[in-house]
């Protein structure tokens, strides 16, 4: 009976040991699964970080492109504004001829002078043909009536011929 009892205790102890061994195997498997999940999470975090870095670089590139576009648009606007002012100066010079034909030489010359000044302030071509012609024609008209006009800026490269006519060179 004692031997039978010892045998039963041994069987119970073996069963208990097997259960503990099974728990240890389950714990080891759980630990491995946890490690695998942690590794997967780490890989996902690295991928997310890399993706975030790519998005950041793309955002920086987009910002640079936007800045370039803004600068280009600003330059285009400045060029367009400069061209508009040059056209306005030429138009004023041509309008001055209408005033000359209506015997309003002084007003025509003032308009031509304003066109000349506007053109120079706008960094236009110093000897814009229409403007210079308008000023010379106006100065000739004024010279005929012995009147004069004070210019805001001196005309450059204009000389007076022996006959009293103004000539641009």
mmCIF file of C-alpha atoms in Angstrom, residues 8 11 16 26 29 47 63 66 90 95 99 101-102 107 109 113 115-116 121 124-125 130 139 154-155 164 168:
data_model
loop_
_atom_site.group_PDB
_atom_site.id
_atom_site.type_symbol
_atom_site.label_atom_id
_atom_site.label_comp_id
_atom_site.label_asym_id
_atom_site.label_seq_id
_atom_site.Cartn_x
_atom_site.Cartn_y
_atom_site.Cartn_z
ATOM 1 C CA UNK A 8 0.535 7.671 -6.791
ATOM 2 C CA UNK A 11 2.588 10.081 -10.594
ATOM 3 C CA UNK A 16 2.528 18.441 -11.601
ATOM 4 C CA UNK A 26 3.829 28.285 -22.844
ATOM 5 C CA UNK A 29 6.351 30.639 -26.428
ATOM 6 C CA UNK A 47 9.241 52.395 -41.530
ATOM 7 C CA UNK A 63 8.391 74.728 -50.054
ATOM 8 C CA UNK A 66 6.823 77.426 -53.900
ATOM 9 C CA UNK A 90 6.116 106.101 -74.928
ATOM 10 C CA UNK A 95 0.486 112.192 -77.108
ATOM 11 C CA UNK A 99 -0.422 118.832 -78.366
ATOM 12 C CA UNK A 101 -0.018 119.985 -83.624
ATOM 13 C CA UNK A 102 -2.671 121.875 -81.621
ATOM 14 C CA UNK A 107 2.025 121.423 -72.629
ATOM 15 C CA UNK A 109 6.921 119.478 -74.002
ATOM 16 C CA UNK A 113 9.526 115.713 -70.252
ATOM 17 C CA UNK A 115 7.668 110.684 -70.255
ATOM 18 C CA UNK A 116 11.454 111.103 -70.250
ATOM 19 C CA UNK A 121 13.021 106.431 -63.136
ATOM 20 C CA UNK A 124 14.305 102.459 -69.257
ATOM 21 C CA UNK A 125 16.568 102.940 -72.237
ATOM 22 C CA UNK A 130 9.937 108.195 -79.399
ATOM 23 C CA UNK A 139 12.197 122.055 -77.874
ATOM 24 C CA UNK A 154 19.348 117.474 -68.270
ATOM 25 C CA UNK A 155 19.062 115.887 -71.669
ATOM 26 C CA UNK A 164 19.401 126.787 -83.773
ATOM 27 C CA UNK A 168 20.072 114.259 -80.925
#
